[in-house]
Amino acid sequence: MNKTELIDAIAKDAEISKVAAKKALESFLSNVETTLGKGGKISLVGFGSWSVSERAAREGRNPQTGKTIKIAAKNVVKFKAGSELENAVNKKKK
């Protein structure tokens, strides 16, 4: 599902216009980005949580040359699925 398909699904499920659904989705994404950008955490009970963690600098290898390279430290976004989401994904087929 891409962004356009998600907007269409939100509009249909919530019985709102596609413009309103797009605005709501963009607001959600913007708030997630802003919160994580400040090092915060977002938790939606049952769905999951997003957090930021720091990945330390390390050495790696260029697979083509085998030469050792330095990989800079950076922040990475982590997502931990909630129990309801995990249960929905792992439903056993009857």
Short mmCIF file of N, CA, C and O in Angstrom, two decimals:
data_model
loop_
_atom_site.label_atom_id
_atom_site.label_comp_id
_atom_site.label_asym_id
_atom_site.label_seq_id
_atom_site.Cartn_x
_atom_site.Cartn_y
_atom_site.Cartn_z
N MET A 1 0.85 -1.17 0.00
CA MET A 1 0.00 0.00 0.00
C MET A 1 0.90 1.23 0.00
O MET A 1 1.79 1.35 0.82
N ASN A 2 0.63 2.13 -0.92
CA ASN A 2 1.39 3.37 -0.94
C ASN A 2 0.59 4.50 -0.28
O ASN A 2 -0.53 4.27 0.19
N LYS A 3 1.16 5.70 -0.26
CA LYS A 3 0.52 6.81 0.45
C LYS A 3 -0.86 7.15 -0.13
O LYS A 3 -1.81 7.37 0.61
N THR A 4 -0.98 7.16 -1.44
CA THR A 4 -2.26 7.48 -2.08
C THR A 4 -3.32 6.44 -1.72
O THR A 4 -4.47 6.79 -1.42
N GLU A 5 -2.95 5.18 -1.76
CA GLU A 5 -3.89 4.11 -1.40
C GLU A 5 -4.29 4.21 0.07
O GLU A 5 -5.45 3.96 0.42
N LEU A 6 -3.34 4.58 0.94
CA LEU A 6 -3.65 4.75 2.36
C LEU A 6 -4.62 5.91 2.56
O LEU A 6 -5.58 5.80 3.33
N ILE A 7 -4.41 7.00 1.87
CA ILE A 7 -5.32 8.15 1.96
C ILE A 7 -6.72 7.75 1.52
O ILE A 7 -7.72 8.08 2.17
N ASP A 8 -6.80 7.01 0.42
CA ASP A 8 -8.11 6.54 -0.07
C ASP A 8 -8.80 5.65 0.97
O ASP A 8 -9.99 5.79 1.22
N ALA A 9 -8.03 4.75 1.60
CA ALA A 9 -8.60 3.84 2.61
C ALA A 9 -9.08 4.61 3.84
O ALA A 9 -10.14 4.33 4.39
N ILE A 10 -8.29 5.58 4.28
CA ILE A 10 -8.66 6.40 5.44
C ILE A 10 -9.95 7.16 5.13
O ILE A 10 -10.87 7.21 5.95
N ALA A 11 -10.00 7.77 3.96
CA ALA A 11 -11.18 8.55 3.57
C ALA A 11 -12.43 7.67 3.56
O ALA A 11 -13.49 8.07 4.06
N LYS A 12 -12.29 6.48 3.01
CA LYS A 12 -13.44 5.56 2.93
C LYS A 12 -13.87 5.10 4.32
O LYS A 12 -15.05 5.14 4.66
N ASP A 13 -12.90 4.63 5.13
CA ASP A 13 -13.22 4.10 6.45
C ASP A 13 -13.80 5.15 7.38
O ASP A 13 -14.71 4.87 8.17
N ALA A 14 -13.26 6.37 7.33
CA ALA A 14 -13.71 7.44 8.22
C ALA A 14 -14.86 8.25 7.63
O ALA A 14 -15.38 9.17 8.29
N GLU A 15 -15.22 7.91 6.39
CA GLU A 15 -16.29 8.63 5.69
C GLU A 15 -16.03 10.13 5.66
O GLU A 15 -16.88 10.95 6.01
N ILE A 16 -14.80 10.46 5.23
CA ILE A 16 -14.40 11.86 5.08
C ILE A 16 -13.84 12.03 3.67
O ILE A 16 -13.60 11.05 2.96
N SER A 17 -13.61 13.29 3.28
CA SER A 17 -13.07 13.53 1.94
C SER A 17 -11.60 13.11 1.87
O SER A 17 -10.92 12.99 2.90
N LYS A 18 -11.15 12.88 0.66
CA LYS A 18 -9.74 12.52 0.46
C LYS A 18 -8.83 13.67 0.90
O LYS A 18 -7.74 13.44 1.41
N VAL A 19 -9.29 14.90 0.71
CA VAL A 19 -8.50 16.08 1.13
C VAL A 19 -8.33 16.07 2.64
O VAL A 19 -7.22 16.29 3.15
N ALA A 20 -9.40 15.79 3.36
CA ALA A 20 -9.33 15.75 4.83
C ALA A 20 -8.45 14.58 5.29
O ALA A 20 -7.67 14.71 6.23
N ALA A 21 -8.57 13.44 4.63
CA ALA A 21 -7.76 12.27 4.98
C ALA A 21 -6.28 12.55 4.73
O ALA A 21 -5.42 12.19 5.55
N LYS A 22 -5.98 13.20 3.61
CA LYS A 22 -4.59 13.54 3.30
C LYS A 22 -4.03 14.50 4.34
O LYS A 22 -2.91 14.33 4.81
N LYS A 23 -4.82 15.48 4.73
CA LYS A 23 -4.39 16.46 5.73
C LYS A 23 -4.13 15.78 7.07
O LYS A 23 -3.14 16.07 7.75
N ALA A 24 -5.00 14.85 7.46
CA ALA A 24 -4.84 14.13 8.73
C ALA A 24 -3.58 13.26 8.69
O ALA A 24 -2.80 13.23 9.66
N LEU A 25 -3.37 12.54 7.60
CA LEU A 25 -2.18 11.68 7.47
C LEU A 25 -0.91 12.51 7.50
O LEU A 25 0.05 12.16 8.20
N GLU A 26 -0.89 13.61 6.77
CA GLU A 26 0.30 14.47 6.74
C GLU A 26 0.57 15.07 8.10
O GLU A 26 1.73 15.23 8.50
N SER A 27 -0.48 15.41 8.85
CA SER A 27 -0.31 15.92 10.21
C SER A 27 0.31 14.86 11.11
O SER A 27 1.22 15.13 11.88
N PHE A 28 -0.20 13.63 11.00
CA PHE A 28 0.34 12.52 11.79
C PHE A 28 1.82 12.32 11.48
O PHE A 28 2.66 12.25 12.39
N LEU A 29 2.15 12.24 10.20
CA LEU A 29 3.54 12.01 9.81
C LEU A 29 4.45 13.15 10.26
O LEU A 29 5.57 12.92 10.72
N SER A 30 3.97 14.37 10.14
CA SER A 30 4.75 15.54 10.56
C SER A 30 5.02 15.51 12.06
O SER A 30 6.13 15.79 12.52
N ASN A 31 4.00 15.16 12.84
CA ASN A 31 4.16 15.10 14.29
C ASN A 31 5.09 13.97 14.71
O ASN A 31 5.88 14.12 15.65
N VAL A 32 5.04 12.84 14.03
CA VAL A 32 5.96 11.74 14.31
C VAL A 32 7.39 12.19 14.02
O VAL A 32 8.29 12.02 14.84
N GLU A 33 7.59 12.80 12.86
CA GLU A 33 8.91 13.28 12.46
C GLU A 33 9.46 14.31 13.45
O GLU A 33 10.62 14.23 13.87
N THR A 34 8.64 15.26 13.84
CA THR A 34 9.07 16.30 14.77
C THR A 34 9.44 15.71 16.13
O THR A 34 10.48 16.03 16.70
N THR A 35 8.59 14.84 16.65
CA THR A 35 8.83 14.23 17.95
C THR A 35 10.10 13.40 17.95
O THR A 35 10.94 13.51 18.85
N LEU A 36 10.27 12.55 16.94
CA LEU A 36 11.47 11.72 16.87
C LEU A 36 12.72 12.56 16.61
O LEU A 36 13.79 12.25 17.11
N GLY A 37 12.55 13.64 15.85
CA GLY A 37 13.67 14.55 15.58
C GLY A 37 14.20 15.20 16.85
O GLY A 37 15.38 15.53 16.94
N LYS A 38 13.33 15.36 17.84
CA LYS A 38 13.73 15.93 19.13
C LYS A 38 14.19 14.86 20.11
O LYS A 38 14.44 15.13 21.27
N GLY A 39 14.24 13.61 19.63
CA GLY A 39 14.67 12.51 20.50
C GLY A 39 13.57 11.91 21.34
O GLY A 39 13.82 11.11 22.23
N GLY A 40 12.32 12.28 21.05
CA GLY A 40 11.19 11.78 21.82
C GLY A 40 10.78 10.38 21.40
O GLY A 40 11.40 9.75 20.54
N LYS A 41 9.72 9.91 22.03
CA LYS A 41 9.19 8.58 21.76
C LYS A 41 7.69 8.70 21.53
O LYS A 41 7.03 9.53 22.14
N ILE A 42 7.17 7.87 20.64
CA ILE A 42 5.74 7.85 20.36
C ILE A 42 5.23 6.44 20.63
O ILE A 42 5.83 5.47 20.17
N SER A 43 4.15 6.35 21.38
CA SER A 43 3.60 5.05 21.73
C SER A 43 2.10 5.04 21.46
O SER A 43 1.36 5.87 21.99
N LEU A 44 1.67 4.10 20.62
CA LEU A 44 0.25 3.88 20.36
C LEU A 44 -0.07 2.50 20.90
O LEU A 44 0.29 1.48 20.30
N VAL A 45 -0.72 2.46 22.05
CA VAL A 45 -0.99 1.21 22.75
C VAL A 45 -1.68 0.21 21.81
O VAL A 45 -2.66 0.56 21.16
N GLY A 46 -1.15 -0.98 21.76
CA GLY A 46 -1.70 -2.03 20.90
C GLY A 46 -1.11 -2.04 19.51
O GLY A 46 -1.01 -3.08 18.88
N PHE A 47 -0.73 -0.86 19.00
CA PHE A 47 -0.17 -0.78 17.65
C PHE A 47 1.34 -0.89 17.67
O PHE A 47 1.93 -1.72 16.99
N GLY A 48 1.98 -0.03 18.45
CA GLY A 48 3.44 -0.07 18.54
C GLY A 48 4.02 1.24 19.01
O GLY A 48 3.29 2.18 19.31
N SER A 49 5.34 1.29 19.05
CA SER A 49 6.01 2.50 19.48
C SER A 49 7.25 2.75 18.63
O SER A 49 7.89 1.82 18.15
N TRP A 50 7.51 4.04 18.44
CA TRP A 50 8.68 4.48 17.71
C TRP A 50 9.62 5.16 18.70
O TRP A 50 9.17 5.88 19.59
N SER A 51 10.91 4.94 18.53
CA SER A 51 11.90 5.61 19.36
C SER A 51 13.15 5.84 18.52
O SER A 51 13.29 5.31 17.42
N VAL A 52 14.05 6.65 19.06
CA VAL A 52 15.30 6.95 18.38
C VAL A 52 16.43 6.39 19.22
O VAL A 52 16.43 6.51 20.44
N SER A 53 17.38 5.77 18.56
CA SER A 53 18.54 5.27 19.29
C SER A 53 19.78 5.63 18.49
O SER A 53 19.73 5.80 17.27
N GLU A 54 20.88 5.77 19.20
CA GLU A 54 22.12 6.17 18.55
C GLU A 54 22.92 4.94 18.15
O GLU A 54 23.11 4.03 18.94
N ARG A 55 23.34 4.93 16.91
CA ARG A 55 24.21 3.86 16.43
C ARG A 55 25.64 4.41 16.44
O ARG A 55 25.92 5.44 15.83
N ALA A 56 26.53 3.73 17.14
CA ALA A 56 27.90 4.19 17.31
C ALA A 56 28.67 4.11 15.99
O ALA A 56 28.33 3.33 15.09
N ALA A 57 29.72 4.91 15.89
CA ALA A 57 30.61 4.84 14.74
C ALA A 57 31.29 3.47 14.75
O ALA A 57 31.51 2.88 15.82
N ARG A 58 31.57 2.98 13.58
CA ARG A 58 32.20 1.66 13.50
C ARG A 58 32.98 1.54 12.21
O ARG A 58 32.88 2.38 11.33
N GLU A 59 33.73 0.46 12.12
CA GLU A 59 34.46 0.18 10.90
C GLU A 59 33.70 -0.87 10.10
O GLU A 59 33.10 -1.78 10.66
N GLY A 60 33.74 -0.73 8.80
CA GLY A 60 33.09 -1.69 7.92
C GLY A 60 34.03 -2.01 6.77
O GLY A 60 35.16 -1.54 6.72
N ARG A 61 33.55 -2.81 5.86
CA ARG A 61 34.36 -3.17 4.69
C ARG A 61 33.58 -2.88 3.41
O ARG A 61 32.40 -3.16 3.31
N ASN A 62 34.31 -2.34 2.44
CA ASN A 62 33.76 -2.16 1.12
C ASN A 62 33.74 -3.55 0.48
O ASN A 62 34.79 -4.16 0.30
N PRO A 63 32.55 -4.08 0.15
CA PRO A 63 32.49 -5.45 -0.37
C PRO A 63 33.18 -5.63 -1.72
O PRO A 63 33.59 -6.74 -2.06
N GLN A 64 33.34 -4.56 -2.48
CA GLN A 64 33.98 -4.68 -3.79
C GLN A 64 35.50 -4.72 -3.68
O GLN A 64 36.14 -5.46 -4.42
N THR A 65 36.04 -3.91 -2.78
CA THR A 65 37.50 -3.83 -2.68
C THR A 65 38.07 -4.54 -1.46
O THR A 65 39.25 -4.81 -1.41
N GLY A 66 37.22 -4.76 -0.45
CA GLY A 66 37.69 -5.36 0.78
C GLY A 66 38.37 -4.35 1.69
O GLY A 66 38.81 -4.68 2.79
N LYS A 67 38.46 -3.11 1.26
CA LYS A 67 39.11 -2.05 2.03
C LYS A 67 38.26 -1.68 3.24
O LYS A 67 37.04 -1.61 3.18
N THR A 68 38.94 -1.44 4.37
CA THR A 68 38.25 -1.02 5.60
C THR A 68 37.83 0.44 5.45
O THR A 68 38.61 1.28 4.99
N ILE A 69 36.57 0.72 5.85
CA ILE A 69 36.06 2.09 5.80
C ILE A 69 35.47 2.45 7.16
O ILE A 69 35.11 1.59 7.95
N LYS A 70 35.41 3.75 7.43
CA LYS A 70 34.82 4.23 8.67
C LYS A 70 33.37 4.60 8.40
O LYS A 70 33.07 5.32 7.45
N ILE A 71 32.48 4.10 9.24
CA ILE A 71 31.06 4.41 9.14
C ILE A 71 30.72 5.33 10.31
O ILE A 71 30.97 4.99 11.47
N ALA A 72 30.21 6.50 9.99
CA ALA A 72 29.93 7.51 11.01
C ALA A 72 28.77 7.10 11.93
O ALA A 72 27.89 6.34 11.53
N ALA A 73 28.79 7.66 13.13
CA ALA A 73 27.68 7.45 14.07
C ALA A 73 26.45 8.15 13.53
O ALA A 73 26.55 9.15 12.81
N LYS A 74 25.28 7.61 13.85
CA LYS A 74 24.05 8.27 13.43
C LYS A 74 22.89 7.80 14.30
O LYS A 74 22.99 6.79 14.99
N ASN A 75 21.83 8.58 14.27
CA ASN A 75 20.60 8.21 14.97
C ASN A 75 19.75 7.36 14.04
O ASN A 75 19.66 7.63 12.84
N VAL A 76 19.11 6.34 14.59
CA VAL A 76 18.24 5.48 13.80
C VAL A 76 16.88 5.38 14.49
O VAL A 76 16.78 5.42 15.71
N VAL A 77 15.84 5.26 13.68
CA VAL A 77 14.48 5.11 14.19
C VAL A 77 14.21 3.63 14.38
O VAL A 77 14.49 2.82 13.51
N LYS A 78 13.65 3.30 15.54
CA LYS A 78 13.27 1.92 15.82
C LYS A 78 11.77 1.85 16.02
O LYS A 78 11.17 2.77 16.58
N PHE A 79 11.17 0.76 15.53
CA PHE A 79 9.74 0.53 15.71
C PHE A 79 9.57 -0.81 16.39
O PHE A 79 10.14 -1.81 15.96
N LYS A 80 8.79 -0.82 17.46
CA LYS A 80 8.47 -2.06 18.17
C LYS A 80 6.97 -2.26 18.05
O LYS A 80 6.17 -1.45 18.51
N ALA A 81 6.57 -3.34 17.39
CA ALA A 81 5.15 -3.62 17.19
C ALA A 81 4.48 -3.95 18.52
O ALA A 81 5.05 -4.62 19.37
N GLY A 82 3.24 -3.49 18.66
CA GLY A 82 2.44 -3.79 19.84
C GLY A 82 1.80 -5.16 19.72
O GLY A 82 1.77 -5.77 18.65
N SER A 83 1.24 -5.63 20.80
CA SER A 83 0.68 -6.98 20.83
C SER A 83 -0.50 -7.15 19.86
O SER A 83 -0.62 -8.18 19.20
N GLU A 84 -1.36 -6.16 19.75
CA GLU A 84 -2.51 -6.27 18.86
C GLU A 84 -2.06 -6.35 17.40
O GLU A 84 -2.61 -7.13 16.61
N LEU A 85 -1.06 -5.56 17.04
CA LEU A 85 -0.53 -5.59 15.67
C LEU A 85 0.13 -6.93 15.40
O LEU A 85 -0.09 -7.54 14.34
N GLU A 86 0.92 -7.42 16.33
CA GLU A 86 1.56 -8.72 16.16
C GLU A 86 0.54 -9.83 16.01
O GLU A 86 0.69 -10.72 15.18
N ASN A 87 -0.51 -9.77 16.82
CA ASN A 87 -1.57 -10.80 16.74
C ASN A 87 -2.27 -10.74 15.38
O ASN A 87 -2.59 -11.77 14.80
N ALA A 88 -2.53 -9.54 14.88
CA ALA A 88 -3.20 -9.39 13.59
C ALA A 88 -2.33 -9.92 12.45
O ALA A 88 -2.84 -10.56 11.52
N VAL A 89 -1.03 -9.70 12.53
CA VAL A 89 -0.12 -10.15 11.49
C VAL A 89 0.09 -11.66 11.55
O VAL A 89 0.26 -12.32 10.53
N ASN A 90 0.04 -12.22 12.75
CA ASN A 90 0.33 -13.63 12.94
C ASN A 90 -0.90 -14.51 13.09
O ASN A 90 -0.78 -15.63 13.61
N LYS A 91 -2.06 -14.05 12.65
CA LYS A 91 -3.27 -14.88 12.72
C LYS A 91 -3.03 -16.18 11.98
O LYS A 91 -2.49 -16.18 10.87
N LYS A 92 -3.41 -17.25 12.59
CA LYS A 92 -3.27 -18.54 11.93
C LYS A 92 -4.42 -18.74 10.96
O LYS A 92 -5.57 -18.49 11.29
N LYS A 93 -4.07 -19.20 9.77
CA LYS A 93 -5.10 -19.47 8.76
C LYS A 93 -5.76 -20.80 9.06
O LYS A 93 -5.10 -21.77 9.36
N LYS A 94 -7.06 -20.79 8.98
CA LYS A 94 -7.82 -22.02 9.27
C LYS A 94 -8.11 -22.77 8.01
O LYS A 94 -8.22 -22.29 6.96
#
